[in-house]
Coordinates of C-alpha atoms in Angstrom, one line a residue:
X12 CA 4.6 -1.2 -0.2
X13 CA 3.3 -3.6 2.6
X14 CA 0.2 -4.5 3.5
X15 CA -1.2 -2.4 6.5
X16 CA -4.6 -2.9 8.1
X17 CA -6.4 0.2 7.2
X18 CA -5.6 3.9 7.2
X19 CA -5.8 6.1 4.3
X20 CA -2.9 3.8 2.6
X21 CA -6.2 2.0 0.9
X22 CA -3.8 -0.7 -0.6
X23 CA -5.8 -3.0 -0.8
X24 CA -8.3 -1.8 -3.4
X25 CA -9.3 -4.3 -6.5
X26 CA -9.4 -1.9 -9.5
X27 CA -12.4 -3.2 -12.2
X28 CA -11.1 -3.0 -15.5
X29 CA -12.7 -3.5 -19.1
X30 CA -12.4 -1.7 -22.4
X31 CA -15.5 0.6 -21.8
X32 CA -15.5 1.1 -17.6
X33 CA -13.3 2.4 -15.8
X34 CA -11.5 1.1 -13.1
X35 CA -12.4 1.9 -9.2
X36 CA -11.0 1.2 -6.1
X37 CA -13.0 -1.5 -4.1
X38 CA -13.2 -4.5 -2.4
X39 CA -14.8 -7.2 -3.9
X40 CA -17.0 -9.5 -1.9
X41 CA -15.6 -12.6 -4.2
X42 CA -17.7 -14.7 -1.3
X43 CA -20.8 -14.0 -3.3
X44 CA -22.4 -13.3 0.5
X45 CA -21.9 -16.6 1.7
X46 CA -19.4 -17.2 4.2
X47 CA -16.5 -18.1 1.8
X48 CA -17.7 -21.8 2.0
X49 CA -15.7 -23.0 -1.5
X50 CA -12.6 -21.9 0.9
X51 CA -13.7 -23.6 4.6
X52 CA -15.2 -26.7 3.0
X53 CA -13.7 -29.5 5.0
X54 CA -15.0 -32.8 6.4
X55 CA -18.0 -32.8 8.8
X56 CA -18.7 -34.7 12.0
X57 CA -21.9 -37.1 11.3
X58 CA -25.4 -36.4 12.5
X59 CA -24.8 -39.0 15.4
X60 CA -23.9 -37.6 19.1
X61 CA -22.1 -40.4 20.1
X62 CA -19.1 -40.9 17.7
X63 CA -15.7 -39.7 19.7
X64 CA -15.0 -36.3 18.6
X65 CA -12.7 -35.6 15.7
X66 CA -9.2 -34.6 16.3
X67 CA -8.3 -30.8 15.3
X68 CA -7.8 -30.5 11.8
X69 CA -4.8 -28.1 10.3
X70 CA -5.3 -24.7 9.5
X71 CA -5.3 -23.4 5.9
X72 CA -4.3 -20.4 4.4
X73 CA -5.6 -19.0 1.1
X74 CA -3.3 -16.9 0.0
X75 CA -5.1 -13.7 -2.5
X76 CA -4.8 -13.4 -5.2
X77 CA -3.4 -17.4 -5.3
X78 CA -1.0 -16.7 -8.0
X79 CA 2.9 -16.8 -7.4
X80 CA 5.0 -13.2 -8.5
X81 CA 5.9 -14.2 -11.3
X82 CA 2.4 -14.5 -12.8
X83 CA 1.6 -11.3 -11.1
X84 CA 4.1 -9.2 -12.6
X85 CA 2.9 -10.5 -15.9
X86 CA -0.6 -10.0 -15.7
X87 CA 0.2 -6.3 -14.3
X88 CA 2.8 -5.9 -17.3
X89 CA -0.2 -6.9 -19.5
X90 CA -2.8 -5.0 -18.2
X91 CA -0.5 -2.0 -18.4
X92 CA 0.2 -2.1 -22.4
X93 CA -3.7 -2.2 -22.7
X94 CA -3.7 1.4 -21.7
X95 CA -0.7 3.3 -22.5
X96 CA -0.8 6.3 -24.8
X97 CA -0.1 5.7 -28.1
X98 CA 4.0 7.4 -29.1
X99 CA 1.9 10.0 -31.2
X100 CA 1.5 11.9 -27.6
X101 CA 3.8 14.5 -26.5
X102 CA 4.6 16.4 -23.4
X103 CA 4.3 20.0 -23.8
X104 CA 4.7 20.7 -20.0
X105 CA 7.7 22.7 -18.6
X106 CA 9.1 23.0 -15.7
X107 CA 8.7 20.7 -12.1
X108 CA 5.5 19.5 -11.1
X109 CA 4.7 17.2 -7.7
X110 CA 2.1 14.4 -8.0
X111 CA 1.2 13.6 -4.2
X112 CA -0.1 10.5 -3.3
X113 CA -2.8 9.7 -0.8
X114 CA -5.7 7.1 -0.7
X115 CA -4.6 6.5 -4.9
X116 CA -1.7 4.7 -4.7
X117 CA -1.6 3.3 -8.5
X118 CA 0.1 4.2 -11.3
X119 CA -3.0 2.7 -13.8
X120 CA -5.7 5.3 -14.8
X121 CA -4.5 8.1 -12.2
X122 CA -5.7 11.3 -13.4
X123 CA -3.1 13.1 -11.3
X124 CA -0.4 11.0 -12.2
X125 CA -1.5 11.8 -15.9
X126 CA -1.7 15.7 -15.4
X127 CA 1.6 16.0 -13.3
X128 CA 3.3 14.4 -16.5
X129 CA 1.5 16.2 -19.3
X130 CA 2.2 19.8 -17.5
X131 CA 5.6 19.4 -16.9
X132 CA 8.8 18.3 -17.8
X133 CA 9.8 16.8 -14.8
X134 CA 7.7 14.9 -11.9
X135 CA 8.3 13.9 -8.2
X136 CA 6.1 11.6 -6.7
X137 CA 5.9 12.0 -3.0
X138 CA 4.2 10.1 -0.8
X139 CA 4.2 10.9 3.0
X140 CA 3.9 8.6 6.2
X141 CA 2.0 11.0 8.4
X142 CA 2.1 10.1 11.9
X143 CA -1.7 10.8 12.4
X144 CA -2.7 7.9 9.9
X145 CA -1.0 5.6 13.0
X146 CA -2.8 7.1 15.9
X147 CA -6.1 5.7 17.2
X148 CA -10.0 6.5 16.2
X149 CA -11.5 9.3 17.1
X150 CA -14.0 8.5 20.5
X151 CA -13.0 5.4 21.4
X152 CA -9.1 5.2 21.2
X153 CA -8.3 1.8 18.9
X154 CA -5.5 1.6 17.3
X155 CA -5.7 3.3 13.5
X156 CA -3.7 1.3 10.8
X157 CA -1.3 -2.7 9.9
X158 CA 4.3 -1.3 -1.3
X159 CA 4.0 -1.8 -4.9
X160 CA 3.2 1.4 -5.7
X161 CA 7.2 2.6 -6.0
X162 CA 8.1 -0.4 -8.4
X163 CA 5.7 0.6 -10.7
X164 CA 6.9 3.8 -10.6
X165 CA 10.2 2.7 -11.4
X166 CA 8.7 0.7 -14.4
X167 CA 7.8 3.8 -15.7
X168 CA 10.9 5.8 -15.1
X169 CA 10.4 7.5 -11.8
X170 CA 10.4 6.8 -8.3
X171 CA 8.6 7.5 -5.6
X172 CA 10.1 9.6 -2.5
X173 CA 9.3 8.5 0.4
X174 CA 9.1 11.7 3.6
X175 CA 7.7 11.3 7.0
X176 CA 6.0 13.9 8.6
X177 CA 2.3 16.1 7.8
X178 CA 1.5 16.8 4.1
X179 CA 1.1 20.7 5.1
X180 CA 5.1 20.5 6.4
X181 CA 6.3 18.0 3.4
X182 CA 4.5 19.4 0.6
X183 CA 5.2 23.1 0.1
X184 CA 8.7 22.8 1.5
X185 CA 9.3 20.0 -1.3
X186 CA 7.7 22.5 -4.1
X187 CA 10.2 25.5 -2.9
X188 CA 13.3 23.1 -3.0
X189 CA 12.3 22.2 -7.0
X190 CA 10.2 25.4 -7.5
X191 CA 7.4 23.1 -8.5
X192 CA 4.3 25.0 -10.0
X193 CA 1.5 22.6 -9.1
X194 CA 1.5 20.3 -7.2
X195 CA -1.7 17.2 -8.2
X196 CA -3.4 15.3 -5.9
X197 CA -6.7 13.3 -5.6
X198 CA -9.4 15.6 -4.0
X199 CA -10.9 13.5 -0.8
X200 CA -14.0 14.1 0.9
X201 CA -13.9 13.6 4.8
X202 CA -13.1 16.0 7.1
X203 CA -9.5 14.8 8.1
X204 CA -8.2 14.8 5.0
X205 CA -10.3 18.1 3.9
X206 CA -8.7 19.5 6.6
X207 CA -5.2 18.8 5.2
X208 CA -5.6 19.9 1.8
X209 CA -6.6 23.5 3.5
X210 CA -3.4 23.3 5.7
X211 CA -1.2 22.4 2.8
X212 CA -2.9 25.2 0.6
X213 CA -1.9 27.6 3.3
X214 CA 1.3 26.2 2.9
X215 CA 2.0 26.8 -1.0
X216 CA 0.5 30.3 -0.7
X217 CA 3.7 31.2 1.7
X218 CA 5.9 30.2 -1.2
X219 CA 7.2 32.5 -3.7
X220 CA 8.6 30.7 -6.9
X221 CA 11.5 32.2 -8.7
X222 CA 11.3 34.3 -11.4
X223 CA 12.5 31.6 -13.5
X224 CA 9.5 29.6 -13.2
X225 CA 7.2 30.4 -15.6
X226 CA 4.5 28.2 -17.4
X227 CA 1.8 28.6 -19.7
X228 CA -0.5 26.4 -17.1
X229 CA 0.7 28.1 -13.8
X230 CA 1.5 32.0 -14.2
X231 CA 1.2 32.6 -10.3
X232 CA 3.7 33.3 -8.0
X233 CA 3.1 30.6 -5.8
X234 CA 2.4 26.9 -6.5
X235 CA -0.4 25.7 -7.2
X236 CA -2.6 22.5 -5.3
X237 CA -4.9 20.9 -8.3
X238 CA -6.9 18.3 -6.7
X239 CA -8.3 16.2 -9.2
X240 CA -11.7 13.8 -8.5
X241 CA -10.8 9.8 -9.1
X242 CA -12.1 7.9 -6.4
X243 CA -15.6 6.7 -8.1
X244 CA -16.5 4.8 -10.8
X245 CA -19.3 7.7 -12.1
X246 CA -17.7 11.0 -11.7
X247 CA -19.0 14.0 -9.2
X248 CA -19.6 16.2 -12.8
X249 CA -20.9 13.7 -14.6
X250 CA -23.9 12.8 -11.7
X251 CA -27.4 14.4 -13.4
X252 CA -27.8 15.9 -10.0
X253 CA -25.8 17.9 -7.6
X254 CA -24.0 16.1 -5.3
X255 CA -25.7 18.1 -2.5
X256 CA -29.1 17.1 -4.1
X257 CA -28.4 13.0 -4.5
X258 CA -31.6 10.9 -3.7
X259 CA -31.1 9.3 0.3
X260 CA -32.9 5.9 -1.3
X261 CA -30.0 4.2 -2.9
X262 CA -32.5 2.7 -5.1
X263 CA -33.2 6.2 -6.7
X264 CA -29.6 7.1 -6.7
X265 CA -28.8 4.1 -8.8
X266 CA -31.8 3.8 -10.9
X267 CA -30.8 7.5 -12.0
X268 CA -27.1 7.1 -12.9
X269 CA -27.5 3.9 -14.6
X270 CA -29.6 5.7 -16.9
X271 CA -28.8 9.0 -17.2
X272 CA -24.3 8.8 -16.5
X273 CA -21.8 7.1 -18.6
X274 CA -18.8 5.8 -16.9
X275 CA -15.7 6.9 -18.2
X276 CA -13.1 5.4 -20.1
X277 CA -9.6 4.8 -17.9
X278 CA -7.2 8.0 -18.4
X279 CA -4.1 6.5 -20.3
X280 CA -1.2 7.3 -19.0
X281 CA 2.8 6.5 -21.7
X282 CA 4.8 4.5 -21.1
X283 CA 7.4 6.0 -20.0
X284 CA 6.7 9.0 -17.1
X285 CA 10.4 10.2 -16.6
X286 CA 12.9 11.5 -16.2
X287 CA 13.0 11.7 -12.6
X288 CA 14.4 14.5 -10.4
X289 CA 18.3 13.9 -9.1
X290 CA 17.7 13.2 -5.4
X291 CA 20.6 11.3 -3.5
X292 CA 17.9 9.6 -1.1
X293 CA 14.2 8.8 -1.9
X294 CA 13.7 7.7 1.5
X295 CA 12.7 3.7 2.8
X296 CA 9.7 2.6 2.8
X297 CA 9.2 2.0 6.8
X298 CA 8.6 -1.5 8.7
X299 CA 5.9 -2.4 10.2
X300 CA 8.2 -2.2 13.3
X301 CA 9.2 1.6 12.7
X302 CA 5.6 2.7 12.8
X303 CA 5.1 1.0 15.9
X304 CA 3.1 -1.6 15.2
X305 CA 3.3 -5.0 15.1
X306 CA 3.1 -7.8 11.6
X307 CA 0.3 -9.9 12.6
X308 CA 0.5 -13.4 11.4
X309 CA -2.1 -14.9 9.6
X310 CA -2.7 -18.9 10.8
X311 CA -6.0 -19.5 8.9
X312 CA -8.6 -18.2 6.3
X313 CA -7.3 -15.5 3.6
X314 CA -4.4 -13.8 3.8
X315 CA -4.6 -10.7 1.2
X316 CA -1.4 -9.5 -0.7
X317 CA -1.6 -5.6 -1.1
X318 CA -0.6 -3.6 -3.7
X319 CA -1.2 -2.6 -7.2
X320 CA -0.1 -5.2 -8.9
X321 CA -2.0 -8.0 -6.6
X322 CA -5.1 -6.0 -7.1
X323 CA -4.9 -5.9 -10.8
X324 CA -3.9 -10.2 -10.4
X325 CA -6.9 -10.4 -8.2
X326 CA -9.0 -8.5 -10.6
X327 CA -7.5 -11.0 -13.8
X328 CA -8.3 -13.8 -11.3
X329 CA -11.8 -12.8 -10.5
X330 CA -13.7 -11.2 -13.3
X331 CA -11.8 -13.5 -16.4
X332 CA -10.9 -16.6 -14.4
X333 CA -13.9 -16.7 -12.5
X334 CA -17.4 -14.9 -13.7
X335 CA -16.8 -14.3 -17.1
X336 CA -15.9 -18.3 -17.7
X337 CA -19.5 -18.7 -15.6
X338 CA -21.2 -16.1 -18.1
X339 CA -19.8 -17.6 -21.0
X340 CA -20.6 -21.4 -20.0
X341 CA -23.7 -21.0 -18.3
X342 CA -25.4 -17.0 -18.7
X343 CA -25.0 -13.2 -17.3
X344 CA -27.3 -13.0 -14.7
X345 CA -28.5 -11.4 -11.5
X346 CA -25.6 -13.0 -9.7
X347 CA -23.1 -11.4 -11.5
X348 CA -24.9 -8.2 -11.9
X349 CA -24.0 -7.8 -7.7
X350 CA -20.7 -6.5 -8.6
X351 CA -21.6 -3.3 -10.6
X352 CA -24.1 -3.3 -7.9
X353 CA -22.1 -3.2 -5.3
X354 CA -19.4 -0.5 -7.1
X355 CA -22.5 1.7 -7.2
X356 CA -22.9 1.4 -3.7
X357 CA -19.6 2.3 -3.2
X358 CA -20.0 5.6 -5.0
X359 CA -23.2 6.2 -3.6
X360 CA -21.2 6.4 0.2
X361 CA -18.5 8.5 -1.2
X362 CA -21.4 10.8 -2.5
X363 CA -23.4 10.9 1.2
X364 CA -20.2 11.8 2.6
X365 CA -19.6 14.9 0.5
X366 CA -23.6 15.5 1.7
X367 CA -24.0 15.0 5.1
X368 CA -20.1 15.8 5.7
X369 CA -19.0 15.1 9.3
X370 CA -22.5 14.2 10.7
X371 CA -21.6 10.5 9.1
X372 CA -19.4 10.0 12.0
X373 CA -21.6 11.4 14.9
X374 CA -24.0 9.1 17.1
X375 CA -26.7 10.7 15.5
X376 CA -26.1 10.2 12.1
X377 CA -27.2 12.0 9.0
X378 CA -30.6 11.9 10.2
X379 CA -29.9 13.7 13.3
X380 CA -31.8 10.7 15.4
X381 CA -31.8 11.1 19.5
X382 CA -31.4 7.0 21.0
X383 CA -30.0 5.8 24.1
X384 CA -26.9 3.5 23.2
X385 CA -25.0 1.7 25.7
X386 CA -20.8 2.1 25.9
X387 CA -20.8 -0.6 28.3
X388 CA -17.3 -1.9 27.9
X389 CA -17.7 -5.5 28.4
X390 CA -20.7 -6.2 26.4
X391 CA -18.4 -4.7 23.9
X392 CA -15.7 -6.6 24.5
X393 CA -17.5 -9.8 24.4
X394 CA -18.2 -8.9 20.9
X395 CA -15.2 -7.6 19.5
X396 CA -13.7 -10.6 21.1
X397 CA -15.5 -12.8 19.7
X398 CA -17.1 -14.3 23.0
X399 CA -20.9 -13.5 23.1
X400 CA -21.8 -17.0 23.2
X401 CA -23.5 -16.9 19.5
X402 CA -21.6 -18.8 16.8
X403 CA -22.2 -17.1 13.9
X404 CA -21.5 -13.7 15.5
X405 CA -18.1 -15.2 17.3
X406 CA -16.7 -17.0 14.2
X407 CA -17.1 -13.8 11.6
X408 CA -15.2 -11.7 14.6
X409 CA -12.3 -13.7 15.2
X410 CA -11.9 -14.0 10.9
X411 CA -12.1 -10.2 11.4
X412 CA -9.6 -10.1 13.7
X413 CA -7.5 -13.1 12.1
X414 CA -7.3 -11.9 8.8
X415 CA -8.5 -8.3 8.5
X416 CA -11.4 -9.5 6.3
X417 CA -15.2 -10.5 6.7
X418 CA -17.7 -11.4 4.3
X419 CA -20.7 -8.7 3.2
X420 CA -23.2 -10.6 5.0
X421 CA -21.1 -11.1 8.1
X422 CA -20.6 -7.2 8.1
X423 CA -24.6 -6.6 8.2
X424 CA -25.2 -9.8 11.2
X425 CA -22.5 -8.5 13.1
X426 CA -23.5 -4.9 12.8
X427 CA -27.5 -5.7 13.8
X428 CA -26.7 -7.8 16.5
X429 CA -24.1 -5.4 18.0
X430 CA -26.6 -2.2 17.9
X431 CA -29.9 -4.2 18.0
X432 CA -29.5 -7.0 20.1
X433 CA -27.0 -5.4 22.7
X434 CA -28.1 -2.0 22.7
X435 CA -24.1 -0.8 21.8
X436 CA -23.2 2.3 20.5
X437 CA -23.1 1.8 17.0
X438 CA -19.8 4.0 17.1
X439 CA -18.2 1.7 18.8
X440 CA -18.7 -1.3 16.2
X441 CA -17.3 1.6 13.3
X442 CA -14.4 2.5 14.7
X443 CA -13.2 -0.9 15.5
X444 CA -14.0 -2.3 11.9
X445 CA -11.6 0.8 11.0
X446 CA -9.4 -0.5 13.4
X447 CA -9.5 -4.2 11.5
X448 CA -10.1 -4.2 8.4
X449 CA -7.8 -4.3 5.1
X450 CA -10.2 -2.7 2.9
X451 CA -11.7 -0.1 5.6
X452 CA -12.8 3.0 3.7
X453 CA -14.2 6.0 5.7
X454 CA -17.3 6.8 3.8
X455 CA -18.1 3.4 3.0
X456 CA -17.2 2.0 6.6
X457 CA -19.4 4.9 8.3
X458 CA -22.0 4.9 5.9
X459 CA -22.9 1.4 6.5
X460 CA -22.5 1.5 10.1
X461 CA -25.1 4.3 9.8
X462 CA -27.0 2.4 7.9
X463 CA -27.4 -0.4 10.0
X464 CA -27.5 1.5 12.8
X465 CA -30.7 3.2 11.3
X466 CA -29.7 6.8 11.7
X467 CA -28.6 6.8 7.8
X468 CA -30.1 7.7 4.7
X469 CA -32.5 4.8 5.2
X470 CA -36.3 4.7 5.1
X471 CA -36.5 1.7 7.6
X472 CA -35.2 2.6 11.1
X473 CA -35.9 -1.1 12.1
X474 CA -33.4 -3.5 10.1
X475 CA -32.7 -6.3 11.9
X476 CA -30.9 -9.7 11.1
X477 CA -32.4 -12.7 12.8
X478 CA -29.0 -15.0 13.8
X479 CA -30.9 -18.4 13.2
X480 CA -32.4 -17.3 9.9
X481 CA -28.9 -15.7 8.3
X482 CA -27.8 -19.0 9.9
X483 CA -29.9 -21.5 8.4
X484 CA -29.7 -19.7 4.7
X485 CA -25.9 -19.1 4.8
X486 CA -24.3 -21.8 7.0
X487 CA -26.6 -24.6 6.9
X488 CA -24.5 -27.1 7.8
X489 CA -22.2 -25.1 10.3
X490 CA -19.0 -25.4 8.1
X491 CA -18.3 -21.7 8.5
X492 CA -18.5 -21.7 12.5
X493 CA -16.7 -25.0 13.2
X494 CA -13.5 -23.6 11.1
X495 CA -12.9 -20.6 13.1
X496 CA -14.5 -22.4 16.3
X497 CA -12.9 -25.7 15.8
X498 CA -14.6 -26.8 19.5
X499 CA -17.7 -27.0 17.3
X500 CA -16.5 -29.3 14.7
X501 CA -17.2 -32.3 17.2
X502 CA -20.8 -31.2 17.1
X503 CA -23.6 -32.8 15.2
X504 CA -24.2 -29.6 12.2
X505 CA -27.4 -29.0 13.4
X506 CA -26.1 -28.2 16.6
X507 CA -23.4 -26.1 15.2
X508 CA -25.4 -23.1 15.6
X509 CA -27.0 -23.1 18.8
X510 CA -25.0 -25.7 21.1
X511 CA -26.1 -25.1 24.0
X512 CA -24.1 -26.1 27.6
X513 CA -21.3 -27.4 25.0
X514 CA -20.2 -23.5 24.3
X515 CA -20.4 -20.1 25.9
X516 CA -23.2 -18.8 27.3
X517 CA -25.3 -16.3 24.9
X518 CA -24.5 -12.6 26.9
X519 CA -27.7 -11.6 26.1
X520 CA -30.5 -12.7 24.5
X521 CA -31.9 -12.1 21.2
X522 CA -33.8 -9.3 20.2
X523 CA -36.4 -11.8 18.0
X524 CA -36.3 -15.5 17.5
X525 CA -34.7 -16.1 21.1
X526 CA -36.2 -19.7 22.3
X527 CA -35.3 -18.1 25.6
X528 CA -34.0 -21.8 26.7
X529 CA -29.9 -22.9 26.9
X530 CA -30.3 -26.1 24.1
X531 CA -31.2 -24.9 21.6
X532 CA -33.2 -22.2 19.2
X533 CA -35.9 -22.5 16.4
X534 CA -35.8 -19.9 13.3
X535 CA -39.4 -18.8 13.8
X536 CA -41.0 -16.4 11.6
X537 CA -40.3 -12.7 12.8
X538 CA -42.4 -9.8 11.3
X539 CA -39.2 -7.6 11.0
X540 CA -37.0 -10.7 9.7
X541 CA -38.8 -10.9 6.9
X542 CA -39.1 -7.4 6.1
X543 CA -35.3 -6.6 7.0
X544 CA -33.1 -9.7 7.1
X545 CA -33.5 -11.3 3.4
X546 CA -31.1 -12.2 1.0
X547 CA -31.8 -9.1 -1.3
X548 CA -30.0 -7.1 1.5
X549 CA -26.5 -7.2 0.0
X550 CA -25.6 -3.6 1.4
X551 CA -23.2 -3.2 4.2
X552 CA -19.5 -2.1 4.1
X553 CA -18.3 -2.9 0.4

């Protein structure tokens, strides 16, 4: 499949795979929270304000993974043999059974995929393009969503039909065509799709299977929805807490696991999942035209290829081309730590969401806090657009916009400035990330905003990123600003930041560590800075 921005689709995921973890889906900040500078390193102007400016330089595109197909589809053929089931296995299932696919769409260590195969003796893999996944958010109308997953199938002797319509339509009418006693799925956790697995429940229950159908796994009448947990690296069952009862300090949520929880070891799947089903047409995958939207081209910065198979390159590319040739030369340390760190993180959202349930997405948060935000449209526009006359803010939001991506640390400025400095509803900010990026994720997306917005699960109310300090550690020399506002590249680098008359004027001013004068702005100490805005903060939208 293609690469859309967003949506439930969630192809964009980086699996993490090792002989004793198992993989989850996530996006890794492969920045290491600083601005991506090994990728916008390119020549600087000199310290002296009277050369001539240079002239524009040309854009460049990183393509990721940076590896051609070829070497994709071998590394994904290779990580594949590493975890299929040894011939000794057999399938003992009768009868049809459906695998449906919604935010899991892989083939490698997907529980479902596993179950459907070992339960049955044939398996249809549906996936369905549900018009509501290409709608727009909830309060403030943007625009929802922009594959791989049915060539893998067809590696392993299915394929993947392709409907369009609702699950709750699709679904049961599909298992009284085949008379398919259960249908597998991965079980989600926000209300949308909650909502959906009760409506295709509902569904199945109104099907009557014929007497012919009969299994030792299913002896009902009607099909049967199995939703199976997959999304985390620590299962729900395996926490050594209720999920209603997990800790609201991350700190104690991960100190706990990491002590007291094993992660699993990936579910194997053989090597061979057919035989299909005889269908004349498994349905096209649609164009980015047909679901009314448009391909947006990328000029500059990263431009991600989705998919399985790129995420399992990307993975190859990362973890054995990248940090473990660091550990080996140099040492493991705290640095590479940050990724299980950040994986944690991601469960830990996926947990608060099951927790706190829809109150996540209201203005209140989980903590049920009464403020006064602003919806005023063009403060907000002036952000989303990029134009609020601060650098560091404008360059992460047109990369956001340009590429669907922005960098950890860019996600936690951004955030601060748009609910601290401008008084904006953090709402707002949430559902246009949704709106933008490649790797959104509901519970991580809106627990972060939530977060930042201090009406999370987070003891300090008060968090706040000071632009010229987050400027000064990560960008010090304005590389990062001048590339995606190349009218700054002219600029001495210590100007970079805060150029005064030679840019836009700042909308508003700063919260702390505003100079309150045009020229120019000092990084002065700020009591809540240095509680709030240091480097140790590497928390906001995985």
């Amino acid at each position: 499949m293609y690469t859309l921005r967003n949506s439930s689709l969630s192809i964009l995921s980086l699996q993490k795979f090792t002989n004793s973890s198992k993989p989850t889906s996530i996006f890794i900040n492969f920045t290491q929270n600083h601005f991506s500078k090994q990728f916008y390193a390119m020549n600087s102007a000199s310290n002296s304000e009277n050369i001539p400016p240079k002239p524009p330089q040309k854009s460049v595109i990183y393509r990721v993974p940076a590896l051609e197909t070829n070497d994709i589809d071998k590394i994904t053929g290779q990580i594949f043999q590493r975890y299929y089931l040894s011939s000794e296995n057999k399938r003992n299932g009768k009868g049809v059974c459906i695998i449906w696919f919604r935010n899991d769409l892989r083939v490698l260590d997907n529980e479902a995929l596993f179950k459907a195969w070992a339960s049955s003796e044939v398996v249809l893999p549906v996936y369905c393009v549900d018009p509501r996944h290409f709608g727009t958010t909830y309060s403030f109308g943007f625009p929802k969503t922009g594959a791989d997953l049915r060539k893998n199938l067809q590696k392993h002797g299915l394929n993947l039909l392709v409907k369009h319509g609702k699950p709750e339509d699709i679904i049961p009418a599909l298992a009284e065509t085949f008379g398919a006693h259960t249908i597998y799925a991965q079980k989600e956790t926000c209300s949308e799709e909650l909502n959906v697995e009760v409506r295709v429940n509902k569904g199945l229950q109104k099907v009557s299977l014929p007497s012919t159908v009969s299994t030792a796994q299913n002896a009902a009448k009607s099909p049967k929805l199995q939703l199976l947990w997959g999304a985390t690296l620590y299962y729900k069952t395996d926490l050594p807490f209720d999920v209603r009862d997990i800790p609201d300090v991350y700190t104690q949520f991960r100190k706990s696991i990491e002590s007291k929880s094993k992660i699993r070891a990936c579910v194997k799947i053989p090597s061979s999942l057919g035989p299909p089903p005889e269908i004349e047409d498994w349905g096209a995958i649609p164009s980015i035209d047909q679901l009314g939207l448009h391909n947006q081209e990328v000029d500059k910065g990263l431009v991600f290829i989705g998919g399985e198979s790129a995420s399992l390159s990307r993975v190859h590319e990362y973890f054995w081309k990248q940090v473990k040739r660091y550990e080996r030369e140099r040492i493991a340390n705290d640095s590479t730590y940050w990724v299980l760190f950040e994986l944690i993180w991601r469960d830990y959202f996926r947990f608060i969401s099951i927790k706190y349930g829809n109150s996540i997405f209201h203005l209140g948060g989980p903590r049920h806090l009464a403020n006064k935000w602003s919806q005023d449209t063009a403060l907000f526009e002036s952000w989303r657009d990029g134009k609020t006359g601060y650098p560091l803010i404008d360059a992460n939001m047109k990369e956001l916009a340009t590429t669907g991506f922005m960098s950890n640390r860019g996600r936690q400025i951004v955030c601060s400035f748009l609910v601290r400095d401008m008084g904006i509803d953090w709402r707002m900010g949430a559902e246009w990330f949704e709106t933008c990026l490649l790797d959104y994720d509901p519970c991580s997306n809106y627990g972060n905003w939530t977060y930042g917005a201090g009406v999370g699960n987070d003891p300090r109310e008060d968090r706040y990123f000071s632009i010229p300090k987050q400027a000064q550690v990560y960008d010090p020399e304005g590389e990062y600003v001048a590339y995606w506002l190349p009218e700054l590249r002219r600029l001495p680098k210590d100007k970079r930041h805060f150029p005064g008359f030679s840019y836009l004027k700042p909308i508003v001013p700063l919260k702390f560590g505003n100079t309150g004068k045009q020229g120019g702005q000092k990084a002065g100490p700020s009591r809540r800075d240095n509680r709030t805005g240091g480097p140790r903060n590497k928390h906001f939208t995985r």
